[in-house]
CSV table of C-alpha atoms in Angstrom, one decimal:
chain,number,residue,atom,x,y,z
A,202,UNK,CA,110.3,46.8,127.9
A,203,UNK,CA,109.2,46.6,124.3
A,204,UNK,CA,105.9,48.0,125.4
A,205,UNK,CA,107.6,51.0,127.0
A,206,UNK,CA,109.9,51.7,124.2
A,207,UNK,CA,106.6,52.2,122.1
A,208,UNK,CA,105.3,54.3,124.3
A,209,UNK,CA,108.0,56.8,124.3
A,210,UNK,CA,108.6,56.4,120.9
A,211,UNK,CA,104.9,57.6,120.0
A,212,UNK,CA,105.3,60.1,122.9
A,213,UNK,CA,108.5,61.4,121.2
A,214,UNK,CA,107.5,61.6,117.3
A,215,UNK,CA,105.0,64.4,118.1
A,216,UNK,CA,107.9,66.5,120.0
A,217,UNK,CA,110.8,66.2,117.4
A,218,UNK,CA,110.6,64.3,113.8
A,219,UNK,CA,106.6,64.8,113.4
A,220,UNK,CA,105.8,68.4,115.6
A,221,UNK,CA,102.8,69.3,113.7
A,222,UNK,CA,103.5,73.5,113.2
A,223,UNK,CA,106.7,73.0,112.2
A,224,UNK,CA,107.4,70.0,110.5
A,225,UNK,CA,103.6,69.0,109.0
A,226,UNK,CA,102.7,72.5,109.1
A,227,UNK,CA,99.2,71.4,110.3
A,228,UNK,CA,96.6,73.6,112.3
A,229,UNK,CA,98.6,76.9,111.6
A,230,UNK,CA,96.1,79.4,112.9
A,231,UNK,CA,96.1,79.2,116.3
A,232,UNK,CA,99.9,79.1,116.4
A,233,UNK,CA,99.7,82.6,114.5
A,234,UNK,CA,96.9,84.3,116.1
A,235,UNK,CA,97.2,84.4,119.7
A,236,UNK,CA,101.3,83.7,119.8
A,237,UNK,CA,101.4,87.6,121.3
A,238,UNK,CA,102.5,86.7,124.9
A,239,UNK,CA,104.0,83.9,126.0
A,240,UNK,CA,101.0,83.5,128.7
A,241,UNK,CA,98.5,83.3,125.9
A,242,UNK,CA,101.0,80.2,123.7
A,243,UNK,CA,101.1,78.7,127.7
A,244,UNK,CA,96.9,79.0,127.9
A,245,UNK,CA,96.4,77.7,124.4
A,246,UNK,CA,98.8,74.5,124.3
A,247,UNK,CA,97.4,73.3,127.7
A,248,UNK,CA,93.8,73.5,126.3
A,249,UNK,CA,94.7,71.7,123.2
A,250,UNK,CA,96.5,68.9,125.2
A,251,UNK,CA,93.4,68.4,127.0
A,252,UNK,CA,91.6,68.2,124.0
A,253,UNK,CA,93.7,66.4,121.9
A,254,UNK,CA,93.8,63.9,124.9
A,255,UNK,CA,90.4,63.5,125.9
A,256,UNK,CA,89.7,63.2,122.1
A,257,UNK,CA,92.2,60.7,121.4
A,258,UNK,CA,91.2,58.3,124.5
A,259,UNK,CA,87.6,58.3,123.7
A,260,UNK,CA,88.2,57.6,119.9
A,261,UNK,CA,90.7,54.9,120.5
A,262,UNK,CA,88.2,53.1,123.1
A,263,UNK,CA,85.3,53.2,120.5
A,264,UNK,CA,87.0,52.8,117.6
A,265,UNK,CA,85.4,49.1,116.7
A,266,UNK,CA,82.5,50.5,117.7
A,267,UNK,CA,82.1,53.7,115.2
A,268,UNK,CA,81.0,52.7,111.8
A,269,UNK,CA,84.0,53.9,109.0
A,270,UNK,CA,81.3,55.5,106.9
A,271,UNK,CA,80.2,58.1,109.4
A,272,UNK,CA,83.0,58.3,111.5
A,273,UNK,CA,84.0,62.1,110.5
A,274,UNK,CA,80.6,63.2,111.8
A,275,UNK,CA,81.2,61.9,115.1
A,276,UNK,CA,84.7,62.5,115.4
A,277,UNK,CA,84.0,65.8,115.3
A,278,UNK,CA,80.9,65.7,117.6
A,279,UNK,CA,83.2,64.4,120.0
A,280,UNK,CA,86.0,66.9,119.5
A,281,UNK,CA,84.1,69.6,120.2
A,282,UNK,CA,82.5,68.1,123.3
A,283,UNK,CA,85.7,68.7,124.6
A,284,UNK,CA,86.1,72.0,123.5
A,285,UNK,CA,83.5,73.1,124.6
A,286,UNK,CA,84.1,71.7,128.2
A,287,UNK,CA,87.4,73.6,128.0
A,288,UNK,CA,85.9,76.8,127.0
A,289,UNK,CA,83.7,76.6,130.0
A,290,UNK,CA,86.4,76.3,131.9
A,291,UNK,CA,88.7,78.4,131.2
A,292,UNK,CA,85.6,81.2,131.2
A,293,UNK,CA,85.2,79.9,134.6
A,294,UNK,CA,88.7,80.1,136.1
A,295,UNK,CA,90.7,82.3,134.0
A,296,UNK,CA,88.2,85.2,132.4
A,297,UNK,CA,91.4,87.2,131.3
A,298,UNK,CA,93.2,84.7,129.4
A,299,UNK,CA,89.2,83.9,128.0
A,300,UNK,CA,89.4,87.1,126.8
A,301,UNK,CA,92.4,87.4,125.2
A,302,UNK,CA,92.2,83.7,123.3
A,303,UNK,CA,89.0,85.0,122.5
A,304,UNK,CA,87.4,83.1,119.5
A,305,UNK,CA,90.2,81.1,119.2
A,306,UNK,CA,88.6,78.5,121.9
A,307,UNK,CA,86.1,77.4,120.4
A,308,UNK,CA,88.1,77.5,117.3
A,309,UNK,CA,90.3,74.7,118.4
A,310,UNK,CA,87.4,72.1,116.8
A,311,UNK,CA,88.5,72.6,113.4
A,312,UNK,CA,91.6,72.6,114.0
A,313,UNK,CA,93.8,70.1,112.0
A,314,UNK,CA,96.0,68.7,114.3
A,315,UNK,CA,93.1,67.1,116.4
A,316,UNK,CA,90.9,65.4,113.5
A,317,UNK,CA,94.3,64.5,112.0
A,318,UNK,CA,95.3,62.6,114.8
A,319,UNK,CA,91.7,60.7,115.8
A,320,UNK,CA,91.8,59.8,112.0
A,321,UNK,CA,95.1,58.8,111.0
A,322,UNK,CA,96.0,57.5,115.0
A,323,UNK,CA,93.7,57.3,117.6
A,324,UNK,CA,90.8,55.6,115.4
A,325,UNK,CA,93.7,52.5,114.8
A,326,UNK,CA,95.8,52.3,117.5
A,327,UNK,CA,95.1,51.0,121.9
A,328,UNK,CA,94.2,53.5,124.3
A,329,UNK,CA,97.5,53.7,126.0
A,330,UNK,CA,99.4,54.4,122.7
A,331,UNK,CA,96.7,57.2,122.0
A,332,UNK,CA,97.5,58.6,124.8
A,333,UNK,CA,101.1,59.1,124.4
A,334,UNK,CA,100.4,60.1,120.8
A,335,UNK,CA,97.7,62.7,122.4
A,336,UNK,CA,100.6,63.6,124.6
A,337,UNK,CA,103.2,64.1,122.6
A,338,UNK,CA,101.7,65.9,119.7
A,339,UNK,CA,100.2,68.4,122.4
A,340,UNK,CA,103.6,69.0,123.6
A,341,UNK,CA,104.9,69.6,120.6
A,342,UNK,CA,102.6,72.0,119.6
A,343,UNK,CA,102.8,73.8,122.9
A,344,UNK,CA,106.6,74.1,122.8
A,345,UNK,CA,106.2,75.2,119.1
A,346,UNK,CA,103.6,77.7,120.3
A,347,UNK,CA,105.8,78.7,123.4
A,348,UNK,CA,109.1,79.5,121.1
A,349,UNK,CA,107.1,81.7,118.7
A,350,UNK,CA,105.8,84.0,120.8
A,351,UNK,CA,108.5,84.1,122.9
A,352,UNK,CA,110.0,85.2,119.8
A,353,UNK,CA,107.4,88.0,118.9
A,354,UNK,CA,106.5,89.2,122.7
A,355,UNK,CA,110.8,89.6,123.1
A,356,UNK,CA,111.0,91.8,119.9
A,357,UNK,CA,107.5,93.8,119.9
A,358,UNK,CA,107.4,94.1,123.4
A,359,UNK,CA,110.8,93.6,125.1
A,360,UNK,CA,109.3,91.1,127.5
A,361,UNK,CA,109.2,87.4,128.1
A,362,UNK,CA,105.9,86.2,130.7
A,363,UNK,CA,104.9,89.8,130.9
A,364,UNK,CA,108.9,90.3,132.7
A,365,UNK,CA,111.0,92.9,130.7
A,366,UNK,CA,114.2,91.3,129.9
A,367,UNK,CA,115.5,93.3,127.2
A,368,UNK,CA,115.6,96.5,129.3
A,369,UNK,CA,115.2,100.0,129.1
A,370,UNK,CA,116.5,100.9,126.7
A,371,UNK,CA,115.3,98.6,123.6
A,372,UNK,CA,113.0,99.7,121.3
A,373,UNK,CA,110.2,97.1,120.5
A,374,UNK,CA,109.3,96.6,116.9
A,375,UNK,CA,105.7,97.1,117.5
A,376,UNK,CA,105.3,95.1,114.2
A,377,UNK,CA,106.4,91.6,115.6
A,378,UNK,CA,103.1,91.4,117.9
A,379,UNK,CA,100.6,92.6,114.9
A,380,UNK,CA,99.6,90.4,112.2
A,381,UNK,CA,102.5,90.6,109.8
A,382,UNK,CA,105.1,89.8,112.2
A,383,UNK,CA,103.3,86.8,113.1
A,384,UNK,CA,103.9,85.1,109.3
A,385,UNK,CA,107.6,86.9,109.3
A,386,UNK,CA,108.2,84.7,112.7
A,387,UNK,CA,106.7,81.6,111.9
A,388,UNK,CA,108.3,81.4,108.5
A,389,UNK,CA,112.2,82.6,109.9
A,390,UNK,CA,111.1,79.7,112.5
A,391,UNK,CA,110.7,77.0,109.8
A,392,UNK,CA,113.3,78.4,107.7
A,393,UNK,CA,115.8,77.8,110.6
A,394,UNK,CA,114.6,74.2,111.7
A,395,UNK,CA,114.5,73.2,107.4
A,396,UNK,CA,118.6,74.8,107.8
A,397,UNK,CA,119.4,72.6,110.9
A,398,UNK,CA,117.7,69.5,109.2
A,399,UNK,CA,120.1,70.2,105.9
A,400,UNK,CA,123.1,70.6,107.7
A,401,UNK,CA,122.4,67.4,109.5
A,402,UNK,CA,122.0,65.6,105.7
A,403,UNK,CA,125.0,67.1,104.6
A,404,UNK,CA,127.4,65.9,107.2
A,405,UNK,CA,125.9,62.0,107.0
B,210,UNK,CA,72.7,101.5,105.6
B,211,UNK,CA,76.2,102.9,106.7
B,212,UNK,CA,77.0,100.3,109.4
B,213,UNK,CA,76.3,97.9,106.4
B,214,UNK,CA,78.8,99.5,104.4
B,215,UNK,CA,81.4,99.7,107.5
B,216,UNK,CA,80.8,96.2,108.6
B,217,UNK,CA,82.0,94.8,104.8
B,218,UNK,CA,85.1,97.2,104.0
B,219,UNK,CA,86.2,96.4,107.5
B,220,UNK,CA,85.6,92.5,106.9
B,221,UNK,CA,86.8,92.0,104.0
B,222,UNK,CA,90.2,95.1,104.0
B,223,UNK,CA,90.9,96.0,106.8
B,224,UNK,CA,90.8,93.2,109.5
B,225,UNK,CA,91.1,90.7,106.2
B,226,UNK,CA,89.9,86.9,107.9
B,227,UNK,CA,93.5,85.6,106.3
B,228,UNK,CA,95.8,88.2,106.7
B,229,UNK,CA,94.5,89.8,110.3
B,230,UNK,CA,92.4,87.7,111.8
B,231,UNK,CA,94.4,84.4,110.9
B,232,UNK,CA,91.2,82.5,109.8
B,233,UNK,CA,90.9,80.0,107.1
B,234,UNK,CA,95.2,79.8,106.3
B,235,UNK,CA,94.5,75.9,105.6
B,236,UNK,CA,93.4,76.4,102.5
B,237,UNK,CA,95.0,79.7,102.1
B,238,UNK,CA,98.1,77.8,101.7
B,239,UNK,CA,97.1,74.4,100.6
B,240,UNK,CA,95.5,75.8,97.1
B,241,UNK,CA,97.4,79.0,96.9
B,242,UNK,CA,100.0,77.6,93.9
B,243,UNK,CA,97.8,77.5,91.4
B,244,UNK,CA,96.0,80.2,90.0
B,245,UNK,CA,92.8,78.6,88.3
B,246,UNK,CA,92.2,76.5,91.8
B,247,UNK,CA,92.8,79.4,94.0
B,248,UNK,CA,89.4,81.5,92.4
B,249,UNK,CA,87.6,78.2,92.7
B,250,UNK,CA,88.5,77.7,96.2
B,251,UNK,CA,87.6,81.5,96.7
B,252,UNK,CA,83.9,81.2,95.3
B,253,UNK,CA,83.2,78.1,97.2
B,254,UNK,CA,84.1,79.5,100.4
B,255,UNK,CA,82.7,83.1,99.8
B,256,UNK,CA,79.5,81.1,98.9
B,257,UNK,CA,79.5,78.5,101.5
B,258,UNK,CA,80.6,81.4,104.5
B,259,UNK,CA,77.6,83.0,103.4
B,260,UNK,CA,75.0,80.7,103.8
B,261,UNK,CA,76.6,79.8,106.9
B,262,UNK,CA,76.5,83.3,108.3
B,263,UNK,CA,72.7,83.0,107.4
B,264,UNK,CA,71.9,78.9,108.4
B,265,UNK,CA,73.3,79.8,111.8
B,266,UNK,CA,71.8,83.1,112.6
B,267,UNK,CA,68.5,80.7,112.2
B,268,UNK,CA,70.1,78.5,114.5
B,269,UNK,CA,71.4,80.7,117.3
B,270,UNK,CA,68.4,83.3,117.8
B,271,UNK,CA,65.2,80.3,116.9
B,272,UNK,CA,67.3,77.3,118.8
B,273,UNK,CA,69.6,78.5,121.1
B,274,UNK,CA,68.8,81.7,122.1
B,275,UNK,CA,65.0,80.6,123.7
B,276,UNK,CA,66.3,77.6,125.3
B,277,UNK,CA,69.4,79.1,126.6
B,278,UNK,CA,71.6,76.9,125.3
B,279,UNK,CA,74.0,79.5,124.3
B,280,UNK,CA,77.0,77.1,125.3
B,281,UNK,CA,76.0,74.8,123.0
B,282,UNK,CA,76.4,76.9,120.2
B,283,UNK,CA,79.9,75.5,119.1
B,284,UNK,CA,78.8,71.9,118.9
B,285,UNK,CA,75.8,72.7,117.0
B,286,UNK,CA,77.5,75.3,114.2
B,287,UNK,CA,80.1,73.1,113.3
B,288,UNK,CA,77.4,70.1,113.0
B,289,UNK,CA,75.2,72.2,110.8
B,290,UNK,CA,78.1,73.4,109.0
B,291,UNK,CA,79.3,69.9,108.3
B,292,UNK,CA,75.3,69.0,107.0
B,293,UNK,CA,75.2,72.1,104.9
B,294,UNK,CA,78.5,71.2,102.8
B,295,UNK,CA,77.4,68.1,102.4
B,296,UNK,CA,73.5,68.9,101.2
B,297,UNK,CA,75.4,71.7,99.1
B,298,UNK,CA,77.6,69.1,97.5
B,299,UNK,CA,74.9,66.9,97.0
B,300,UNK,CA,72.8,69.8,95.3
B,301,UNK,CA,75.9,70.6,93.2
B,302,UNK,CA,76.3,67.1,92.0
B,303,UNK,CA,72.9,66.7,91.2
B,304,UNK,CA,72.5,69.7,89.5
B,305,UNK,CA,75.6,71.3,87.7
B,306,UNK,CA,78.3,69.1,86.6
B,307,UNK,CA,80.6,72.3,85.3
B,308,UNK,CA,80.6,73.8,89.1
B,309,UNK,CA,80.9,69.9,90.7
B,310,UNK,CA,84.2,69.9,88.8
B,311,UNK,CA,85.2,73.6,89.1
B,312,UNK,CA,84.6,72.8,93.0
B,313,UNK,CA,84.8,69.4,93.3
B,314,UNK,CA,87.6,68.3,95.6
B,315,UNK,CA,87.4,72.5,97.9
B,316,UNK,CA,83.7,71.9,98.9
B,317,UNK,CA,84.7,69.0,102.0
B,318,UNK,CA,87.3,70.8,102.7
B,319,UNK,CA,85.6,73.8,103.4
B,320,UNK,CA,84.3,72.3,106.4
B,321,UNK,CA,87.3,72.5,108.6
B,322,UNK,CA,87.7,75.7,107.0
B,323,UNK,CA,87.7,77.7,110.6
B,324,UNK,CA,86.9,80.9,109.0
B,325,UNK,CA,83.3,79.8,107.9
B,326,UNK,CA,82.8,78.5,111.4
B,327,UNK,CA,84.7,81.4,112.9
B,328,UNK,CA,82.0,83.7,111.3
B,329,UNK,CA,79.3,82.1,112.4
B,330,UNK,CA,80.7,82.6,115.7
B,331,UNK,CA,81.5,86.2,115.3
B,332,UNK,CA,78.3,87.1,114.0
B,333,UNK,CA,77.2,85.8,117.4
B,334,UNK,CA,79.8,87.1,119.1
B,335,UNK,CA,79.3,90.8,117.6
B,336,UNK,CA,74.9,90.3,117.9
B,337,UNK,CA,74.9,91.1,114.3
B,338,UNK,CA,71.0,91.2,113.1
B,339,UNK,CA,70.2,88.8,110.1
B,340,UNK,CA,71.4,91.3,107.3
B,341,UNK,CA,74.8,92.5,108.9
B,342,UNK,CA,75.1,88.4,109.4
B,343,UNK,CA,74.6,87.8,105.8
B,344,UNK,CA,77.1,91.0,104.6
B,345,UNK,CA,79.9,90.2,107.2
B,346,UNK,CA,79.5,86.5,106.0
B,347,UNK,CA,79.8,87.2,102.5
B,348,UNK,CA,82.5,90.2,102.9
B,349,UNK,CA,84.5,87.7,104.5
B,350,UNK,CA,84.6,85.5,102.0
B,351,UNK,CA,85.1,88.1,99.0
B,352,UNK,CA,88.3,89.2,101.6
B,353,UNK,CA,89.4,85.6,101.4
B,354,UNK,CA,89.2,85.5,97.9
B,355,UNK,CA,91.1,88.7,97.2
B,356,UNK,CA,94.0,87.1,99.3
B,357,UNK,CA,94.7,83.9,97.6
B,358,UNK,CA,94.1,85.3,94.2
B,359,UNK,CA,97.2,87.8,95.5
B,360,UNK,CA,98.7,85.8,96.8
B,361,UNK,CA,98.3,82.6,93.9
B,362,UNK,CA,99.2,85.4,91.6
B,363,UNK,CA,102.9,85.7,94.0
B,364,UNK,CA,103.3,82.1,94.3
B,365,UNK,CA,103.5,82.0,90.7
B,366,UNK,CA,106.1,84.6,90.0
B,367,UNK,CA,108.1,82.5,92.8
B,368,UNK,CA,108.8,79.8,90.4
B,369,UNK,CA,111.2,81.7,88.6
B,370,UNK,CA,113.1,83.1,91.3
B,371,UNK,CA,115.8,81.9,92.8
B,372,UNK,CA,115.1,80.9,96.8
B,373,UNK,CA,117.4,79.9,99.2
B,374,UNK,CA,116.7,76.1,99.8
B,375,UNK,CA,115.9,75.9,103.4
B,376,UNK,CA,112.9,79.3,102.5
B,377,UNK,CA,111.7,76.8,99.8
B,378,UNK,CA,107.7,75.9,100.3
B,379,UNK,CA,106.0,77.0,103.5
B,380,UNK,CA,109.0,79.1,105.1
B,381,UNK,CA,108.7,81.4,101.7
B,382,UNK,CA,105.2,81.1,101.6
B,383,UNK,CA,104.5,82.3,105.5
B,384,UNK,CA,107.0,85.3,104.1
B,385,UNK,CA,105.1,86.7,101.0
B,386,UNK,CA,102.0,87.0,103.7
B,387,UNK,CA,103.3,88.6,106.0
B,388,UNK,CA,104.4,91.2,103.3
B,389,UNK,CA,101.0,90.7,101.6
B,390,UNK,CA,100.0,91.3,105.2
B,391,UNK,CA,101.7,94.8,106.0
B,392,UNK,CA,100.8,96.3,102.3
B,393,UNK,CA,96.9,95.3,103.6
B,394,UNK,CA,97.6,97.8,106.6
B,395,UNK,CA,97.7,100.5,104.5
B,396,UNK,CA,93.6,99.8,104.0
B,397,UNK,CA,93.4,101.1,108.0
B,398,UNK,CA,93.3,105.1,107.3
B,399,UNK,CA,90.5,104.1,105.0
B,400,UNK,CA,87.3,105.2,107.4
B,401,UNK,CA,88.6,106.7,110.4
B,402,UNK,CA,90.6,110.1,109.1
C-alpha cells in the first residue's frame, strides 16, 4: 500500500501543488503560443506527455549509467529523440494540427518542464515513480494548457472545440486569440489561482 | 537589398520573437527586474542567435540537406547549439574577463533559450539564403533586446506602485507584456500602407 500511496502522490504533485505553468511558471511558451483553440492545447499536452514520459523512463533506467559531468548533453540528446519521433508523427497522422503547432513541435526540446524534470526527478528516482511523475506533470500541464485556451478561443472566438457556445449574438474580442490576449489570460489565470491559494491561508 | 531590409523590421518590430512569436520568455522574465542584467542578457543572445542563424545554415544545406536527413535537423541544431555556447564561453573565459563577468551566469542559459533554436529552425523553415539567415538571426535578437530593456525599464517603475497582492510577481509581469505587446502592434502599418 505504501508503494501505491507514492505513486499517486508523485502522480498528484504535478496536477495540483507543483503544475508547472501555473504554479512554477516553467516552460511558458508553448502554453502562450498555440493556446488559440482548444484542439491545438488538446494536440500539444498529448505530445508533451509522450515526451515527457518516454524521456523520464529512459533517464530513470540509465541514470547509474550516465556520467554526472555530461549528463545535460545527453539528456537533451535523448529529449529530443523523442521529439522528434513525435513530430514525425503527428506530420504523419494529423497534417492539420502539424500545421497549426507549427514550430512549436520541435520546440518542445527546450522546453523547461522536460529537462527540469529528467534533472531534478527522473535522473534520481525508479522507473515506476518517473513514470507517474512523467504522468502527472504532463497532465498538469495539459489541463493548464486546456483552461487557457478554452479561455481565449470562448472570448476571441465565441467557440469551445471549434462548437459555438456563446451564440449569435456575442461579439468576440478578436484580441483574446492574438498575442497580447495570450499574456492578459495567462496572467488573470495566475492571478486567480495566487487569490484562491490566499484565501485558503487566511481562513487556516 | 529590400527583402533584407523587410526580413529585419519585420523580425525584430513587427512579429517581435518575445512579444508575437512567444520565443525566448524564459529569460524574458527570469532577468527582466534588473536593468544592468537585462542589456547583458540582450547582447548575449543577440550575439549568440546570430552565430547560430549562421553555424546552422552550414549545418542544414552542407550536412543535412545532401544526405537527406532533413528530419534530423532538430536533434542536430540543438546539439550544435549546446557545443557552440559552450566553445563561446570557453573563448570568453579565456579571452575577456570584463564580458565573462558582464555575461557570466546568461551564456548557459542561453542554450535552452528556444528562440536561438527556434531561429535556426525558421531560417530553415522560411529557405532563407546565408545572408537573410544571418540578418533574421541577428534582427531577432536586437528585437529581444529592445523588449526586456522595456520591459526591465517597467518592472522597475513597479516597485513603487502599489499591486494588489495576488498580481504580485509573474501575474503582473505576464500583464505589462501583454500591454507592452498591443503598443508593439501599432509597428504593423509600418510596410504594408
Amino acid at each position: 500500500m505504501a508503494f501505491f500511496e507514492e505513486f499517486s502522490r508523485e502522480l498528484i504533485k504535478g496536477i495540483g501543488k507543483e503544475n508547472p505553468t501555473i504554479r512554477l511558471v516553467i516552460g511558458m511558451c508553448p502554453p502562450l503560443a498555440i493556446s488559440t483553440s482548444v484542439l491545438n492545447g488538446i494536440g500539444m499536452g498529448l505530445a508533451v506527455i509522450f515526451v515527457l514520459l518516454g524521456s523520464n523512463i529512459i533517464i530513470s533506467l540509465l541514470r547509474r549509467y550516465i556520467p554526472s559531468k555530461i549528463r545535460l548533453p545527453i539528456f537533451i540528446g535523448i529529449i529530443s529523440t523523442f521529439v522528434t519521433i513525435t513530430d514525425l508523427c503527428i506530420e504523419a497522422y494529423f497534417p492539420i494540427l502539424h500545421k497549426s503547432l507549427g514550430i512549436f513541435i520541435p520546440l518542445i526540446v527546450v522546453n523547461c518542464i522536460i529537462l527540469a524534470r529528467a534533472e531534478s526527478f527522473a535522473s534520481k528516482n525508479p522507473v515506476v515513480l518517473s513514470i507517474a511523475d512523467g504522468i502527472g506533470m504532463g497532465i498538469g500541464f495539459s489541463l493548464a494548457l486546456i483552461l487557457i485556451s478554452a479561455v481565449r478561443e470562448s472570448l476571441g472566438q465565441g467557440t469551445f472545440a471549434g462548437y459555438s457556445i456563446l451564440g449569435e449574438k456575442f461579439d468576440p474580442a478578436l484580441v483574446m486569440v492574438m498575442a497580447p490576449g495570450a499574456f492578459f489570460v495567462v496572467g488573470a489565470i495566475i492571478a486567480i489561482f495566487n487569490y484562491m491559494e490566499m484565501k485558503k491561508r487566511w481562513k487556516s | 537589398m529590400e527583402k533584407l531590409i523587410f526580413i529585419f523590421f519585420n523580425v525584430a518590430l513587427i512579429n517581435n520573437f518575445v512579444l508575437s512569436k512567444f520565443l525566448g520568455l524564459c529569460p524574458f522574465l527570469g532577468v527582466s527586474k534588473d536593468f544592468k542584467a537585462s542589456i547583458s542578457m540582450g547582447i548575449a543572445v543577440t550575439f549568440v542567435m546570430t552565430m547560430a542563424s549562421i553555424v546552422t545554415w552550414f549545418f542544414q544545406v552542407y550536412l543535412l540537406d545532401p544526405l537527406k536527413l532533413e528530419f534530423l535537423s532538430t536533434i542536430v541544431f540543438i546539439v550544435v547549439i549546446a557545443t557552440f555556447v559552450q566553445f563561446v564561453e570557453m573563448v570568453i573565459a579565456k579571452t575577456s574577463p570584463a564580458l565573462q563577468e558582464a555575461l557570466g551566469i546568461y551564456l548557459p542559459l542561453i542554450t535552452t533559450n528556444c528562440a536561438v533554436l527556434g531561429v535556426s529552425l525558421l531560417n530553415v523553415k522560411e529557405n532563407y539564403n546565408l545572408v537573410e539567415s544571418i540578418v533574421n538571426g541577428l534582427g531577432g535578437g536586437l528585437g529581444f533586446t529592445l523588449a526586456i530593456v522595456i520591459m526591465a525599464g517597467m518592472r522597475e517603475r513597479l516597485e513603487y506602485s502599489n499591486v494588489p497582492e495576488p498580481l504580485k510577481g509573474f501575474p503582473i509581469a505576464f500583464i505589462l507584456t501583454g500591454m507592452l505587446a498591443l503598443s508593439f502592434f501599432g509597428f504593423q502599418g509600418f510596410f504594408f500602407r
